[in-house]
Amino acid sequence: MTPVARPVGTPAPSLGFPVVGMIGGGQLARMTQEAALALGVGLRVLAADPGESAARAGGDLRWGAHDDPQAVAAFARGCQVVTFDHEHVPGPILADLVGSGITVRPSPAALAHAQDKVHMRAAISATGVPCPEWAVVSSPEQVQAFAERAGWPVVLKVSRGGYDGRGVWVVEDPAEAATLLAGTALAQGVEWLAEQYVPFIRELAAQVARSPSGQVAVYPVVRTVQTDGICTEVVAPCPGLSDDHALAAQQVALRIAEALDVVGMLAVELFDTPDGVLVNELAMRPHNSGHWSVDGAVTSQFENHLRAVLDLPLGSPAARAEHVVMVNVLGGEHPDLYAAYRHVMARDPGLKVHMYGKDVRPGRKVGHVTVYGSDLDALLGRAHHAADYLMGVIDE
Ligand SMILES: Nc1ncnc2c1ncn2[C@@H]1O[C@H](COP(=O)(O)OP(=O)(O)OP(=O)(O)O)[C@@H](O)[C@H]1O
Ligand SMILES: [Mg+2]
């Protein structure tokens, strides 16, 4: 077979330093590349399109689709370990990689829990970790039977392929459930997951990095805010969270990481309720709830993901300030981010601005801003002002 050509300008990996392959060219791969540069390890990215966030950052790029077995196999050759920017690589392709001797972290068996919400719910329930009541349903009658024990409203989710709230619906009554089920065609292998609607106090995320040797680094538990299903704000550590709930959230994340044998970063999204924390879902890669760690922690989630998949000693996950606030910048009505960018920099020299090199489309994650310090209200004000200005929501 012809070796895959090295694209012009691709740096040769440094002598003796490994190359990590990351499948997917989104902003997570782009930010992992910053961490790889600092560590001096190689990062090779499989991107589908030159316009993708990580592709625009250059470096060791290969072109191909994550669901093309040949492209993935050619990409993986020469990588010491293959990992992910997203969870959408089909299981059979991952199994082939492992079969051909490639090290894949997290393993396909672990990753399956982040790929399929029904699989995740079944595994988590089996470990005894608390989660909302749930059931697999396939008809309006089954939704109604579920609601008789869990109550209305019911949350209906597609088991695979959803993100940023796409694939999640809250239905108030049997008629709404029937309309949704009748009007939504599920792709092959996708099921309906019904969940109890949790009237949470707030949403949390607990992140851990775990290496193949079993070393773990546990990040402070953060508060996340989702608006229309999209993460918009993260505060680290979660303000006002009782020590009991913070510890419980961290223990849940550790228990899941061990039970599912996760390697790399694990993010556990949780609902905080008066009776304790409940697991919403899992991600086995760097996650939006950990972007604060780039500027706000001793070791970012991107660096610890690389360290973990390479089985290097992990870095400290400790926060560098009393409070760290991260606010996402979503695409707005006006596409000229650069003019706004100058303004927010001039207004607030302590603000850290991260842009993903993505074309602006309404609602799309195109960047984030981070601030840190000791006055939480002031930090929230600064971060939201900057994000709103960048999004074109305000003009002064
Ligand atoms: N059982 C529930 N009860 C109440 N709200 C819920 C429930 N499940 C989900 N939600 C709300 O919907 C949001 C999105 O749900 P979920 O995290 O399952 O979807 P997603 O699209 O896979 O998200 P992500 O972009 O994080 O992958 C949650 O963050 C939460 O705000
Ligand atoms: Mg989620």
mmCIF file of N, CA, C and O in Angstrom, residues 130 196-204 240-242 244-246 248 270-278:
data_model
loop_
_atom_site.group_PDB
_atom_site.id
_atom_site.type_symbol
_atom_site.label_atom_id
_atom_site.label_comp_id
_atom_site.label_asym_id
_atom_site.label_seq_id
_atom_site.Cartn_x
_atom_site.Cartn_y
_atom_site.Cartn_z
ATOM 1 N N PRO A 130 -26.309 7.238 41.259
ATOM 2 C CA PRO A 130 -27.659 7.763 41.081
ATOM 3 C C PRO A 130 -27.876 8.493 39.761
ATOM 4 O O PRO A 130 -27.054 9.326 39.365
ATOM 5 N N GLN A 196 -37.016 10.841 33.491
ATOM 6 C CA GLN A 196 -37.741 11.681 34.432
ATOM 7 C C GLN A 196 -37.240 13.113 34.260
ATOM 8 O O GLN A 196 -36.037 13.338 34.108
ATOM 9 N N TYR A 197 -38.140 14.099 34.256
ATOM 10 C CA TYR A 197 -37.722 15.503 34.208
ATOM 11 C C TYR A 197 -37.218 15.880 35.605
ATOM 12 O O TYR A 197 -37.953 15.797 36.581
ATOM 13 N N VAL A 198 -35.938 16.262 35.686
ATOM 14 C CA VAL A 198 -35.342 16.573 36.990
ATOM 15 C C VAL A 198 -35.424 18.081 37.245
ATOM 16 O O VAL A 198 -34.827 18.862 36.497
ATOM 17 N N PRO A 199 -36.160 18.502 38.279
ATOM 18 C CA PRO A 199 -36.229 19.939 38.586
ATOM 19 C C PRO A 199 -34.979 20.344 39.366
ATOM 20 O O PRO A 199 -35.029 20.583 40.576
ATOM 21 N N PHE A 200 -33.859 20.399 38.657
ATOM 22 C CA PHE A 200 -32.567 20.607 39.346
ATOM 23 C C PHE A 200 -32.415 22.024 39.890
ATOM 24 O O PHE A 200 -33.041 22.969 39.397
ATOM 25 N N ILE A 201 -31.548 22.141 40.922
ATOM 26 C CA ILE A 201 -31.205 23.461 41.462
ATOM 27 C C ILE A 201 -30.234 24.133 40.489
ATOM 28 O O ILE A 201 -30.292 25.329 40.242
ATOM 29 N N ARG A 202 -29.320 23.322 39.987
ATOM 30 C CA ARG A 202 -28.330 23.813 39.023
ATOM 31 C C ARG A 202 -27.686 22.601 38.368
ATOM 32 O O ARG A 202 -27.802 21.487 38.874
ATOM 33 N N GLU A 203 -26.992 22.863 37.264
ATOM 34 C CA GLU A 203 -26.262 21.784 36.606
ATOM 35 C C GLU A 203 -24.793 21.889 36.973
ATOM 36 O O GLU A 203 -24.238 22.995 37.107
ATOM 37 N N LEU A 204 -24.171 20.725 37.149
ATOM 38 C CA LEU A 204 -22.770 20.654 37.545
ATOM 39 C C LEU A 204 -22.021 19.806 36.521
ATOM 40 O O LEU A 204 -22.617 19.028 35.782
ATOM 41 N N GLY A 240 -21.211 28.176 46.185
ATOM 42 C CA GLY A 240 -22.291 27.810 47.102
ATOM 43 C C GLY A 240 -22.612 26.327 47.151
ATOM 44 O O GLY A 240 -23.585 25.922 47.779
ATOM 45 N N LEU A 241 -21.819 25.501 46.511
ATOM 46 C CA LEU A 241 -22.100 24.054 46.539
ATOM 47 C C LEU A 241 -21.617 23.501 47.881
ATOM 48 O O LEU A 241 -20.485 23.791 48.298
ATOM 49 N N SER A 242 -22.459 22.727 48.538
ATOM 50 C CA SER A 242 -22.043 22.186 49.840
ATOM 51 C C SER A 242 -20.879 21.219 49.628
ATOM 52 O O SER A 242 -20.740 20.608 48.562
ATOM 53 N N ASP A 244 -20.547 18.394 50.871
ATOM 54 C CA ASP A 244 -21.094 17.041 50.657
ATOM 55 C C ASP A 244 -21.393 16.778 49.188
ATOM 56 O O ASP A 244 -21.031 15.736 48.639
ATOM 57 N N HIS A 245 -22.083 17.751 48.550
ATOM 58 C CA HIS A 245 -22.448 17.544 47.151
ATOM 59 C C HIS A 245 -21.226 17.616 46.235
ATOM 60 O O HIS A 245 -21.151 16.893 45.238
ATOM 61 N N ALA A 246 -20.273 18.490 46.576
ATOM 62 C CA ALA A 246 -19.053 18.579 45.757
ATOM 63 C C ALA A 246 -18.295 17.257 45.817
ATOM 64 O O ALA A 246 -17.865 16.712 44.792
ATOM 65 N N ALA A 248 -19.529 14.341 46.636
ATOM 66 C CA ALA A 248 -20.329 13.286 45.992
ATOM 67 C C ALA A 248 -20.141 13.332 44.477
ATOM 68 O O ALA A 248 -19.983 12.295 43.828
ATOM 69 N N LEU A 270 -23.924 16.601 35.605
ATOM 70 C CA LEU A 270 -24.770 16.203 36.735
ATOM 71 C C LEU A 270 -25.860 17.227 36.990
ATOM 72 O O LEU A 270 -25.705 18.414 36.675
ATOM 73 N N PHE A 271 -26.947 16.749 37.602
ATOM 74 C CA PHE A 271 -27.987 17.638 38.119
ATOM 75 C C PHE A 271 -27.821 17.697 39.628
ATOM 76 O O PHE A 271 -27.742 16.655 40.286
ATOM 77 N N ASP A 272 -27.766 18.913 40.181
ATOM 78 C CA ASP A 272 -27.729 19.061 41.633
ATOM 79 C C ASP A 272 -29.166 19.215 42.121
ATOM 80 O O ASP A 272 -29.898 20.081 41.620
ATOM 81 N N THR A 273 -29.568 18.349 43.051
ATOM 82 C CA THR A 273 -30.933 18.408 43.590
ATOM 83 C C THR A 273 -30.837 18.437 45.111
ATOM 84 O O THR A 273 -29.785 18.107 45.668
ATOM 85 N N PRO A 274 -31.916 18.806 45.792
ATOM 86 C CA PRO A 274 -31.854 18.835 47.256
ATOM 87 C C PRO A 274 -31.473 17.481 47.843
ATOM 88 O O PRO A 274 -30.886 17.404 48.921
ATOM 89 N N ASP A 275 -31.780 16.402 47.124
ATOM 90 C CA ASP A 275 -31.498 15.065 47.662
ATOM 91 C C ASP A 275 -30.152 14.497 47.223
ATOM 92 O O ASP A 275 -29.851 13.343 47.528
ATOM 93 N N GLY A 276 -29.390 15.257 46.481
ATOM 94 C CA GLY A 276 -28.087 14.740 46.039
ATOM 95 C C GLY A 276 -27.885 14.984 44.554
ATOM 96 O O GLY A 276 -28.707 15.643 43.909
ATOM 97 N N VAL A 277 -26.786 14.451 44.038
ATOM 98 C CA VAL A 277 -26.479 14.688 42.623
ATOM 99 C C VAL A 277 -26.891 13.477 41.783
ATOM 100 O O VAL A 277 -26.785 12.334 42.234
ATOM 101 N N LEU A 278 -27.378 13.760 40.569
ATOM 102 C CA LEU A 278 -27.787 12.711 39.631
ATOM 103 C C LEU A 278 -26.985 12.880 38.345
ATOM 104 O O LEU A 278 -26.774 14.006 37.883
#
